[in-house]
Short mmCIF file of C-alpha atoms in Angstrom, two decimals:
data_model
loop_
_atom_site.label_atom_id
_atom_site.label_comp_id
_atom_site.label_asym_id
_atom_site.label_seq_id
_atom_site.Cartn_x
_atom_site.Cartn_y
_atom_site.Cartn_z
CA UNK R 1 34.87 138.99 -266.60
CA UNK R 2 37.05 141.54 -264.80
CA UNK R 3 38.16 145.05 -265.74
CA UNK R 4 41.40 144.02 -267.46
CA UNK R 5 39.58 141.67 -269.83
CA UNK R 6 36.80 144.20 -270.42
CA UNK R 7 39.43 146.84 -271.31
CA UNK R 8 41.08 144.37 -273.67
CA UNK R 9 37.77 143.69 -275.40
CA UNK R 10 36.86 147.37 -275.54
CA UNK R 11 40.08 148.09 -277.42
CA UNK R 12 38.94 145.63 -280.10
CA UNK R 13 35.24 146.42 -279.99
CA UNK R 14 34.94 146.78 -283.75
CA UNK R 15 36.34 143.36 -284.55
CA UNK R 16 34.27 140.37 -285.55
CA UNK R 17 33.64 137.57 -283.07
CA UNK R 18 35.43 135.17 -285.42
CA UNK R 19 38.67 137.00 -284.63
CA UNK R 20 38.28 136.58 -280.87
CA UNK R 21 40.04 133.88 -278.93
CA UNK R 22 38.60 131.46 -276.42
CA UNK R 23 41.33 130.22 -274.06
CA UNK R 24 41.26 126.88 -272.22
CA UNK R 25 44.23 126.37 -269.89
CA UNK R 26 45.17 123.02 -268.34
CA UNK R 27 47.51 124.36 -265.69
CA UNK R 28 48.65 121.02 -264.27
CA UNK R 29 49.79 119.77 -267.66
CA UNK R 30 51.65 123.00 -268.46
CA UNK R 31 53.34 123.33 -265.06
CA UNK R 32 54.31 119.70 -264.46
CA UNK R 33 55.92 119.41 -267.87
CA UNK R 34 57.74 122.71 -267.33
CA UNK R 35 59.27 121.14 -264.23
CA UNK R 36 60.55 118.24 -266.29
CA UNK R 37 61.98 120.55 -268.93
CA UNK R 38 63.75 122.68 -266.31
CA UNK R 39 65.63 119.58 -265.18
CA UNK R 40 66.50 118.65 -268.75
CA UNK R 41 67.86 122.14 -269.35
CA UNK R 42 69.94 121.93 -266.19
CA UNK R 43 68.74 125.19 -264.68
CA UNK R 44 70.75 124.61 -261.53
CA UNK R 45 70.14 122.75 -258.26
CA UNK R 46 66.53 121.79 -257.51
CA UNK R 47 65.36 123.37 -260.76
CA UNK R 48 62.18 121.27 -260.73
CA UNK R 49 61.09 122.97 -257.51
CA UNK R 50 62.25 126.50 -258.38
CA UNK R 51 60.67 126.93 -261.80
CA UNK R 52 57.51 129.02 -262.07
CA UNK R 53 55.17 129.96 -264.91
CA UNK R 54 54.96 133.62 -265.85
CA UNK R 55 51.16 133.75 -266.15
CA UNK R 56 51.10 137.24 -267.68
CA UNK R 57 53.49 136.31 -270.48
CA UNK R 58 51.85 132.96 -271.16
CA UNK R 59 48.46 134.65 -271.41
CA UNK R 60 49.96 137.17 -273.85
CA UNK R 61 51.36 134.30 -275.88
CA UNK R 62 47.94 132.65 -275.87
CA UNK R 63 45.91 135.60 -277.13
CA UNK R 64 48.74 137.14 -279.21
CA UNK R 65 47.21 140.63 -278.91
CA UNK R 66 43.83 139.45 -280.20
CA UNK R 67 40.60 140.16 -278.29
CA UNK R 68 39.71 137.58 -275.64
CA UNK R 69 36.07 136.52 -275.54
CA UNK R 70 36.32 133.89 -272.78
CA UNK R 71 39.16 132.29 -270.82
CA UNK R 72 39.09 129.33 -268.46
CA UNK R 73 41.78 127.59 -266.41
CA UNK R 74 41.60 124.44 -264.33
CA UNK R 75 43.95 123.77 -261.43
CA UNK R 76 44.28 122.28 -257.95
CA UNK R 77 43.57 123.66 -254.50
CA UNK R 78 46.79 123.70 -252.44
CA UNK R 79 46.62 126.90 -250.34
CA UNK R 80 50.15 127.90 -251.33
CA UNK R 81 48.89 128.29 -254.91
CA UNK R 82 46.16 130.78 -254.01
CA UNK R 83 48.16 133.87 -254.98
CA UNK R 84 48.82 132.31 -258.37
CA UNK R 85 45.13 131.69 -259.00
CA UNK R 86 44.43 135.26 -257.90
CA UNK R 87 46.94 136.39 -260.50
CA UNK R 88 45.12 134.46 -263.21
CA UNK R 89 41.75 135.83 -262.13
CA UNK R 90 43.10 139.39 -262.15
CA UNK R 91 43.87 138.83 -265.85
CA UNK R 92 40.28 137.89 -266.65
CA UNK R 93 40.67 134.11 -266.53
CA UNK R 94 37.84 132.16 -264.87
CA UNK R 95 39.62 129.68 -262.60
CA UNK R 96 38.08 126.42 -261.42
CA UNK R 97 39.96 124.53 -258.71
CA UNK R 98 39.70 120.84 -257.84
CA UNK R 99 40.91 118.70 -254.95
CA UNK R 100 43.83 116.56 -256.10
CA UNK R 101 42.96 114.04 -253.40
CA UNK R 102 39.45 113.42 -254.70
CA UNK R 103 38.87 109.65 -254.32
CA UNK R 104 37.41 107.57 -257.10
CA UNK R 105 38.94 109.38 -260.08
CA UNK R 106 42.30 109.99 -261.63
CA UNK R 107 43.96 113.19 -260.45
CA UNK R 108 43.60 115.04 -263.73
CA UNK R 109 40.33 113.55 -264.97
CA UNK R 110 37.93 116.07 -263.38
CA UNK R 111 39.82 119.27 -264.40
CA UNK R 112 40.09 117.95 -267.96
CA UNK R 113 36.38 117.25 -268.15
CA UNK R 114 35.60 120.71 -266.78
CA UNK R 115 37.59 122.36 -269.57
CA UNK R 116 36.14 120.07 -272.24
CA UNK R 117 32.62 120.90 -271.05
CA UNK R 118 33.35 124.63 -271.27
CA UNK R 119 34.67 124.11 -274.81
CA UNK R 120 31.53 122.25 -275.91
CA UNK R 121 29.27 124.83 -274.26
CA UNK R 122 31.04 127.62 -276.11
CA UNK R 123 30.78 125.69 -279.37
CA UNK R 124 27.00 125.65 -278.91
CA UNK R 125 26.60 129.17 -277.52
CA UNK R 126 28.67 130.69 -280.34
CA UNK R 127 27.46 128.30 -283.02
CA UNK R 128 26.73 131.08 -285.50
CA UNK R 129 29.92 133.03 -284.81
CA UNK R 130 32.74 130.54 -284.16
CA UNK R 131 36.02 131.96 -282.95
CA UNK R 132 39.54 130.74 -282.31
CA UNK R 133 40.16 127.94 -279.80
CA UNK R 134 43.46 128.38 -277.95
CA UNK R 135 44.10 125.24 -275.91
CA UNK R 136 46.99 125.05 -273.46
CA UNK R 137 47.68 121.38 -272.92
CA UNK R 138 49.42 118.43 -274.52
CA UNK R 139 46.96 115.86 -273.19
CA UNK R 140 45.40 113.88 -276.03
CA UNK R 141 44.13 110.96 -273.95
CA UNK R 142 40.73 109.44 -274.72
CA UNK R 143 40.72 110.10 -278.46
CA UNK R 144 40.19 106.48 -279.48
CA UNK R 145 37.13 106.38 -277.23
CA UNK R 146 35.77 109.59 -278.77
CA UNK R 147 36.51 111.72 -275.72
CA UNK R 148 39.24 114.03 -274.46
CA UNK R 149 40.67 117.30 -275.74
CA UNK R 150 41.51 116.02 -279.21
CA UNK R 151 37.98 114.82 -279.91
CA UNK R 152 36.55 118.07 -278.54
CA UNK R 153 38.82 120.09 -280.82
CA UNK R 154 37.71 118.06 -283.83
CA UNK R 155 34.06 118.69 -282.98
CA UNK R 156 34.68 122.43 -282.74
CA UNK R 157 36.76 122.46 -285.92
CA UNK R 158 33.90 120.75 -287.75
CA UNK R 159 31.74 123.71 -286.66
CA UNK R 160 34.20 126.13 -288.32
CA UNK R 161 36.22 127.01 -285.21
CA UNK R 162 39.90 127.67 -285.80
CA UNK R 163 42.28 125.74 -283.57
CA UNK R 164 45.59 126.59 -281.89
CA UNK R 165 47.37 124.29 -279.42
CA UNK R 166 50.10 125.54 -277.11
CA UNK R 167 52.09 122.74 -275.50
CA UNK R 168 55.57 121.61 -274.58
CA UNK R 169 56.91 119.70 -277.56
CA UNK R 170 58.23 116.79 -275.50
CA UNK R 171 54.90 116.08 -273.84
CA UNK R 172 52.26 116.80 -276.46
CA UNK R 173 50.28 113.82 -277.71
CA UNK R 174 51.74 113.18 -281.15
CA UNK R 175 48.44 112.35 -282.83
CA UNK R 176 46.89 115.58 -281.54
CA UNK R 177 49.95 117.60 -282.54
CA UNK R 178 49.93 116.27 -286.11
CA UNK R 179 46.21 117.00 -286.39
CA UNK R 180 46.75 120.57 -285.15
CA UNK R 181 49.59 121.15 -287.61
CA UNK R 182 47.37 119.93 -290.47
CA UNK R 183 44.18 121.69 -289.41
CA UNK R 184 45.30 124.68 -287.37
CA UNK R 185 48.41 125.78 -285.50
CA UNK R 186 50.73 124.05 -283.05
CA UNK R 187 52.90 126.30 -280.87
CA UNK R 188 55.82 124.63 -279.10
CA UNK R 189 56.14 126.37 -275.76
CA UNK R 190 59.79 125.33 -275.76
CA UNK R 191 60.40 128.14 -278.27
CA UNK R 192 59.24 130.65 -275.64
CA UNK R 193 60.68 128.93 -272.56
CA UNK R 194 62.73 131.90 -271.35
CA UNK R 195 59.71 134.20 -271.67
CA UNK R 196 56.99 132.11 -270.04
CA UNK R 197 59.03 130.74 -267.13
CA UNK R 198 61.24 132.15 -264.40
CA UNK R 199 63.37 130.61 -261.66
CA UNK R 200 63.13 131.42 -257.99
CA UNK R 201 66.41 131.50 -256.03
CA UNK R 202 67.28 128.57 -253.83
CA UNK R 203 66.02 128.68 -250.27
CA UNK R 204 68.41 129.43 -247.39
CA UNK R 205 70.26 126.32 -246.30
CA UNK R 206 70.15 124.67 -249.75
CA UNK R 207 72.75 124.57 -252.51
CA UNK R 208 73.01 128.05 -254.02
CA UNK R 209 71.10 128.73 -257.23
CA UNK R 210 70.38 132.23 -258.54
CA UNK R 211 67.04 133.53 -259.70
CA UNK R 212 66.21 133.99 -263.39
CA UNK R 213 63.71 136.55 -264.63
CA UNK R 214 61.48 136.10 -267.66
CA UNK R 215 62.39 137.69 -270.96
CA UNK R 216 59.92 139.79 -272.91
CA UNK R 217 57.97 137.47 -275.24
CA UNK R 218 58.62 138.00 -278.94
CA UNK R 219 55.13 137.62 -280.36
CA UNK R 220 56.42 138.12 -283.90
CA UNK R 221 57.60 134.50 -283.70
CA UNK R 222 54.15 133.30 -282.69
CA UNK R 223 52.20 131.76 -285.58
CA UNK R 224 48.42 132.30 -285.63
CA UNK R 225 45.55 130.83 -287.60
#
Protein backbone atom coordinates (compact mmCIF):
# COMPACT_ATOMS: atom_id res chain seq x y z
CA UNK A 1 0.00 0.00 0.00
CA UNK A 2 1.57 3.32 -0.99
CA UNK A 3 1.66 6.70 0.73
CA UNK A 4 -1.48 8.10 -0.92
CA UNK A 5 -3.60 5.18 0.26
CA UNK A 6 -2.01 5.26 3.72
CA UNK A 7 -2.83 8.99 3.97
CA UNK A 8 -6.39 8.27 2.89
CA UNK A 9 -6.75 5.61 5.58
CA UNK A 10 -5.12 7.77 8.23
CA UNK A 11 -7.71 10.47 7.62
CA UNK A 12 -10.41 7.91 8.48
CA UNK A 13 -8.52 6.07 11.20
CA UNK A 14 -11.40 6.20 13.65
CA UNK A 15 -13.92 4.58 11.36
CA UNK A 16 -15.04 0.98 11.60
CA UNK A 17 -13.76 -1.58 9.11
CA UNK A 18 -17.35 -2.17 7.97
CA UNK A 19 -17.32 1.33 6.48
CA UNK A 20 -14.18 0.68 4.42
CA UNK A 21 -14.29 -0.22 0.77
CA UNK A 22 -12.52 -3.03 -1.02
CA UNK A 23 -12.13 -2.20 -4.72
CA UNK A 24 -11.82 -4.79 -7.50
CA UNK A 25 -11.28 -3.26 -10.94
CA UNK A 26 -11.62 -5.18 -14.21
CA UNK A 27 -9.87 -2.68 -16.43
CA UNK A 28 -10.40 -4.47 -19.75
CA UNK A 29 -14.15 -4.59 -19.27
CA UNK A 30 -14.36 -0.93 -18.26
CA UNK A 31 -12.09 0.38 -21.03
CA UNK A 32 -13.35 -1.73 -23.95
CA UNK A 33 -16.95 -0.82 -23.24
CA UNK A 34 -16.00 2.85 -22.90
CA UNK A 35 -14.62 2.62 -26.43
CA UNK A 36 -17.95 1.32 -27.68
CA UNK A 37 -19.87 4.05 -25.87
CA UNK A 38 -17.60 6.77 -27.29
CA UNK A 39 -18.58 5.66 -30.78
CA UNK A 40 -22.27 5.60 -29.86
CA UNK A 41 -22.01 9.13 -28.50
CA UNK A 42 -20.29 10.29 -31.68
CA UNK A 43 -17.32 11.92 -29.98
CA UNK A 44 -15.73 12.75 -33.31
CA UNK A 45 -13.46 10.89 -35.74
CA UNK A 46 -11.72 7.77 -34.39
CA UNK A 47 -13.37 8.25 -31.00
CA UNK A 48 -12.84 4.57 -30.14
CA UNK A 49 -9.08 5.08 -30.31
CA UNK A 50 -8.95 8.51 -28.64
CA UNK A 51 -10.99 7.86 -25.52
CA UNK A 52 -9.15 7.35 -22.24
CA UNK A 53 -10.21 6.57 -18.68
CA UNK A 54 -9.54 9.19 -16.04
CA UNK A 55 -8.21 6.80 -13.40
CA UNK A 56 -8.14 9.40 -10.63
CA UNK A 57 -11.79 10.33 -11.09
CA UNK A 58 -12.95 6.74 -11.50
CA UNK A 59 -11.15 5.79 -8.30
CA UNK A 60 -12.85 8.71 -6.53
CA UNK A 61 -16.19 7.52 -7.85
CA UNK A 62 -15.41 4.02 -6.59
CA UNK A 63 -14.53 4.92 -3.01
CA UNK A 64 -16.83 7.98 -2.82
CA UNK A 65 -14.65 9.58 -0.12
CA UNK A 66 -14.80 6.50 2.10
CA UNK A 67 -11.63 4.87 3.47
CA UNK A 68 -10.03 2.29 1.17
CA UNK A 69 -8.87 -0.90 2.84
CA UNK A 70 -7.66 -2.76 -0.26
CA UNK A 71 -7.78 -2.13 -4.02
CA UNK A 72 -6.89 -4.45 -6.88
CA UNK A 73 -6.92 -4.02 -10.66
CA UNK A 74 -6.30 -6.54 -13.40
CA UNK A 75 -5.09 -5.55 -16.86
CA UNK A 76 -2.89 -6.51 -19.80
CA UNK A 77 0.80 -6.00 -20.50
CA UNK A 78 1.22 -3.89 -23.66
CA UNK A 79 4.24 -1.63 -22.97
CA UNK A 80 2.36 1.47 -24.12
CA UNK A 81 0.03 0.99 -21.13
CA UNK A 82 2.84 1.05 -18.55
CA UNK A 83 2.37 4.71 -17.61
CA UNK A 84 -1.31 4.02 -16.99
CA UNK A 85 -0.57 1.14 -14.65
CA UNK A 86 1.97 3.35 -12.87
CA UNK A 87 -0.79 5.90 -12.42
CA UNK A 88 -3.03 3.29 -10.81
CA UNK A 89 -0.26 2.08 -8.54
CA UNK A 90 0.51 5.65 -7.45
CA UNK A 91 -3.09 5.80 -6.19
CA UNK A 92 -2.65 2.74 -3.99
CA UNK A 93 -4.13 0.15 -6.35
CA UNK A 94 -2.33 -3.20 -6.53
CA UNK A 95 -2.09 -3.94 -10.26
CA UNK A 96 -1.71 -7.43 -11.71
CA UNK A 97 -0.92 -7.65 -15.42
CA UNK A 98 -1.47 -10.61 -17.73
CA UNK A 99 -0.36 -11.47 -21.26
CA UNK A 100 -3.31 -11.14 -23.63
CA UNK A 101 -1.65 -13.66 -25.93
CA UNK A 102 -1.54 -16.41 -23.33
CA UNK A 103 -2.40 -19.64 -25.22
CA UNK A 104 -4.91 -22.12 -23.89
CA UNK A 105 -7.34 -19.69 -22.23
CA UNK A 106 -9.76 -16.99 -23.16
CA UNK A 107 -8.25 -13.51 -23.14
CA UNK A 108 -10.14 -12.30 -20.09
CA UNK A 109 -10.40 -15.55 -18.15
CA UNK A 110 -7.17 -15.26 -16.14
CA UNK A 111 -7.57 -11.60 -15.04
CA UNK A 112 -11.15 -12.35 -13.96
CA UNK A 113 -10.07 -15.32 -11.88
CA UNK A 114 -7.31 -13.26 -10.28
CA UNK A 115 -9.83 -10.65 -9.09
CA UNK A 116 -12.32 -13.28 -7.94
CA UNK A 117 -9.59 -15.00 -5.91
CA UNK A 118 -8.67 -11.71 -4.24
CA UNK A 119 -12.35 -11.18 -3.40
CA UNK A 120 -12.69 -14.62 -1.82
CA UNK A 121 -9.43 -14.20 0.11
CA UNK A 122 -10.64 -10.90 1.52
CA UNK A 123 -13.98 -12.47 2.44
CA UNK A 124 -12.08 -15.00 4.55
CA UNK A 125 -9.44 -12.64 5.95
CA UNK A 126 -12.05 -10.08 7.02
CA UNK A 127 -14.69 -12.63 7.97
CA UNK A 128 -15.42 -10.97 11.31
CA UNK A 129 -15.41 -7.42 9.97
CA UNK A 130 -16.94 -7.45 6.47
CA UNK A 131 -16.74 -4.24 4.49
CA UNK A 132 -18.09 -2.84 1.25
CA UNK A 133 -17.30 -4.58 -2.04
CA UNK A 134 -16.93 -2.11 -4.91
CA UNK A 135 -16.67 -4.08 -8.15
CA UNK A 136 -15.86 -2.37 -11.43
CA UNK A 137 -17.07 -4.69 -14.17
CA UNK A 138 -20.22 -5.72 -15.97
CA UNK A 139 -19.08 -9.30 -16.55
CA UNK A 140 -21.56 -11.76 -15.07
CA UNK A 141 -20.41 -14.84 -17.00
CA UNK A 142 -20.24 -18.20 -15.24
CA UNK A 143 -23.10 -17.65 -12.81
CA UNK A 144 -25.10 -20.71 -13.88
CA UNK A 145 -22.02 -22.84 -13.23
CA UNK A 146 -21.55 -21.30 -9.78
CA UNK A 147 -18.51 -19.26 -10.78
CA UNK A 148 -17.69 -15.74 -11.95
CA UNK A 149 -18.11 -12.32 -10.37
CA UNK A 150 -21.83 -12.66 -9.68
CA UNK A 151 -21.43 -15.88 -7.72
CA UNK A 152 -18.49 -14.41 -5.81
CA UNK A 153 -20.55 -11.35 -4.88
CA UNK A 154 -23.37 -13.56 -3.62
CA UNK A 155 -20.95 -15.50 -1.44
CA UNK A 156 -19.59 -12.29 0.06
CA UNK A 157 -23.08 -10.84 0.52
CA UNK A 158 -24.08 -13.98 2.41
CA UNK A 159 -21.19 -13.19 4.79
CA UNK A 160 -22.66 -9.72 5.46
CA UNK A 161 -20.56 -7.78 2.94
CA UNK A 162 -22.30 -4.85 1.29
CA UNK A 163 -22.13 -4.77 -2.50
CA UNK A 164 -21.75 -1.98 -5.07
CA UNK A 165 -21.28 -2.59 -8.79
CA UNK A 166 -19.99 0.12 -11.12
CA UNK A 167 -20.51 -0.70 -14.79
CA UNK A 168 -21.57 0.72 -18.12
CA UNK A 169 -25.32 0.22 -18.35
CA UNK A 170 -25.23 -1.13 -21.91
CA UNK A 171 -22.76 -3.89 -21.10
CA UNK A 172 -23.60 -5.04 -17.59
CA UNK A 173 -24.96 -8.56 -17.26
CA UNK A 174 -28.66 -8.02 -16.63
CA UNK A 175 -29.03 -10.79 -14.06
CA UNK A 176 -26.11 -9.41 -12.05
CA UNK A 177 -27.43 -5.86 -12.33
CA UNK A 178 -30.90 -6.81 -11.07
CA UNK A 179 -29.35 -8.70 -8.17
CA UNK A 180 -27.20 -5.68 -7.25
CA UNK A 181 -30.18 -3.33 -7.38
CA UNK A 182 -32.12 -5.66 -5.06
CA UNK A 183 -29.28 -6.46 -2.67
CA UNK A 184 -26.92 -3.51 -2.88
CA UNK A 185 -26.20 -0.66 -5.29
CA UNK A 186 -25.75 -0.48 -9.05
CA UNK A 187 -23.97 2.60 -10.40
CA UNK A 188 -24.31 3.24 -14.14
CA UNK A 189 -21.00 4.69 -15.25
CA UNK A 190 -22.88 6.33 -18.12
CA UNK A 191 -24.16 8.88 -15.60
CA UNK A 192 -20.55 9.96 -14.96
CA UNK A 193 -19.22 9.56 -18.50
CA UNK A 194 -17.92 13.12 -18.85
CA UNK A 195 -16.10 12.86 -15.52
CA UNK A 196 -14.43 9.47 -15.83
CA UNK A 197 -13.34 9.74 -19.48
CA UNK A 198 -11.44 12.20 -21.62
CA UNK A 199 -10.59 12.40 -25.31
CA UNK A 200 -7.13 12.79 -26.75
CA UNK A 201 -6.80 14.97 -29.87
CA UNK A 202 -6.41 13.30 -33.22
CA UNK A 203 -2.90 12.49 -34.33
CA UNK A 204 -1.18 14.59 -37.03
CA UNK A 205 -2.19 13.45 -40.48
CA UNK A 206 -5.64 12.20 -39.41
CA UNK A 207 -9.03 13.88 -39.58
CA UNK A 208 -9.10 16.69 -37.03
CA UNK A 209 -10.74 16.00 -33.68
CA UNK A 210 -10.22 18.19 -30.60
CA UNK A 211 -9.35 16.98 -27.14
CA UNK A 212 -11.92 16.85 -24.32
CA UNK A 213 -10.98 17.14 -20.67
CA UNK A 214 -12.77 15.39 -17.83
CA UNK A 215 -15.29 17.24 -15.72
CA UNK A 216 -15.12 17.23 -11.94
CA UNK A 217 -17.14 14.24 -10.68
CA UNK A 218 -20.29 15.13 -8.76
CA UNK A 219 -20.20 12.57 -5.97
CA UNK A 220 -23.49 13.86 -4.56
CA UNK A 221 -25.16 11.91 -7.38
CA UNK A 222 -23.37 8.72 -6.40
CA UNK A 223 -25.56 6.32 -4.40
CA UNK A 224 -23.87 4.24 -1.69
CA UNK A 225 -24.90 1.28 0.42
